[in-house]
Amino acid sequence: MTEPGPAQSPVPSRPPAPAPAPAALTTGTPVRAATDRRWCEDVTLDFHNSGGTAVRSGTVAFGTHVIGALGIDWATVDSTVPLPTPIAPGARKRRTWTVCVDSWRVPLGMRVETREVSVRWE
């Protein structure tokens, strides 16, 4: 009869790598600039993904106000565009869109102002 040898301890396994943090997209303040058409303006927006995964899809929504000669807000026209994806973890992107409303909505003496900008992402 043989004596049992020393007990072998199991080889410790590595713990699984932690899952990357989800995307965390922040946006800067929209910068507006007039164009040569009174019913359009350029809107520039900065994006920063401080999360651990890429932003893969989403939309940017604009609320463009039609402003009369005396400063009266006559209407708000909503529009959406695709988010400039992908936005990698840690990446920054800047994008400019020309945001327009129908020209008939902006008679002479009136102008547009894109006052609301919201972003939805996945």
C-alpha positions as CSV (number, residue, x, y, z in Angstrom):
1,M,0.0,0.0,0.0
2,T,1.3,3.4,-0.9
3,E,0.8,6.5,1.0
4,P,-1.0,9.3,-0.8
5,G,1.2,12.1,-2.0
6,P,0.9,15.7,-0.9
7,A,-2.5,17.1,-1.9
8,Q,-2.3,19.4,-4.9
9,S,-4.0,22.7,-4.6
10,P,-5.9,23.9,-7.6
11,V,-4.3,26.4,-9.8
12,P,-5.8,29.8,-9.1
13,S,-7.6,31.1,-12.2
14,R,-7.6,34.7,-13.2
15,P,-10.7,36.7,-12.4
16,P,-12.6,37.7,-15.5
17,A,-11.7,41.1,-16.9
18,P,-14.2,43.7,-15.8
19,A,-16.7,44.8,-18.4
20,P,-15.9,48.1,-20.0
21,A,-17.9,51.1,-18.7
22,P,-20.8,52.1,-20.9
23,A,-20.6,55.0,-23.3
24,A,-20.9,58.4,-21.6
25,L,-21.5,61.1,-24.3
26,T,-21.4,64.8,-23.4
27,T,-22.1,67.7,-25.7
28,G,-20.8,71.2,-25.7
29,T,-22.8,74.4,-26.1
30,P,-24.2,74.7,-29.6
31,V,-22.6,77.4,-31.7
32,R,-24.9,79.1,-34.3
33,A,-23.8,81.0,-37.4
34,A,-25.9,82.8,-40.0
35,T,-25.9,81.6,-43.6
36,D,-26.7,83.5,-46.8
37,R,-30.3,82.1,-46.5
38,R,-32.5,83.7,-43.8
39,W,-34.3,80.3,-43.3
40,C,-31.1,78.4,-42.5
41,E,-28.2,78.6,-40.0
42,D,-25.1,76.5,-39.3
43,V,-25.1,74.8,-35.9
44,T,-21.8,73.3,-34.6
45,L,-21.8,70.9,-31.7
46,D,-18.8,69.2,-29.9
47,F,-19.1,65.6,-28.6
48,H,-17.0,63.8,-26.1
49,N,-17.3,60.1,-25.2
50,S,-15.8,59.7,-21.7
51,G,-17.1,56.2,-21.3
52,G,-15.5,52.8,-21.9
53,T,-17.4,51.7,-25.1
54,A,-18.1,53.4,-28.4
55,V,-21.2,55.4,-29.1
56,R,-22.6,53.4,-32.1
57,S,-25.9,55.2,-33.0
58,G,-28.1,58.0,-32.1
59,T,-29.8,61.2,-33.2
60,V,-29.4,65.0,-32.8
61,A,-32.7,66.9,-32.5
62,F,-32.9,70.6,-33.3
63,G,-35.7,73.0,-32.3
64,T,-35.5,75.9,-34.7
65,H,-37.5,79.0,-33.9
66,V,-38.9,81.4,-36.5
67,I,-38.4,85.0,-35.1
68,G,-40.2,88.0,-36.4
69,A,-38.8,91.5,-37.0
70,L,-39.9,92.6,-33.5
71,G,-38.5,89.6,-31.8
72,I,-41.8,87.6,-31.6
73,D,-41.3,83.9,-31.7
74,W,-43.8,82.8,-34.4
75,A,-43.1,79.0,-34.6
76,T,-40.8,76.2,-33.7
77,V,-39.8,73.6,-36.3
78,D,-38.2,70.4,-35.1
79,S,-35.8,68.4,-37.2
80,T,-33.4,65.4,-36.5
81,V,-30.2,64.2,-38.0
82,P,-28.1,61.1,-37.3
83,L,-25.3,61.3,-34.7
84,P,-21.8,61.3,-36.3
85,T,-21.0,57.7,-35.2
86,P,-19.0,55.8,-34.2
87,I,-17.5,57.9,-31.4
88,A,-14.8,55.8,-29.8
89,P,-14.1,55.7,-26.0
90,G,-12.2,58.9,-25.1
91,A,-12.8,60.5,-28.5
92,R,-13.9,64.0,-29.3
93,K,-15.8,65.0,-32.5
94,R,-17.0,68.3,-33.8
95,R,-19.8,68.4,-36.4
96,T,-21.6,71.3,-38.2
97,W,-25.0,71.0,-39.7
98,T,-26.9,73.5,-41.8
99,V,-30.3,73.5,-40.2
100,C,-33.1,74.9,-42.4
101,V,-36.8,75.4,-42.3
102,D,-39.1,75.8,-45.3
103,S,-38.3,79.2,-46.9
104,W,-42.0,80.2,-47.0
105,R,-42.0,80.1,-43.1
106,V,-39.5,82.9,-43.0
107,P,-40.7,86.0,-44.8
108,L,-38.5,89.1,-45.4
109,G,-37.5,90.7,-42.1
110,M,-37.7,87.4,-40.1
111,R,-34.9,85.0,-39.2
112,V,-34.4,81.6,-37.6
113,E,-32.6,80.7,-34.3
114,T,-31.9,77.1,-33.3
115,R,-32.4,77.3,-29.6
116,E,-32.9,73.7,-28.5
117,V,-30.5,70.9,-29.3
118,S,-30.8,67.4,-27.7
119,V,-28.9,64.2,-28.3
120,R,-29.9,60.6,-27.9
121,W,-27.4,57.8,-28.2
122,E,-26.8,54.1,-27.8
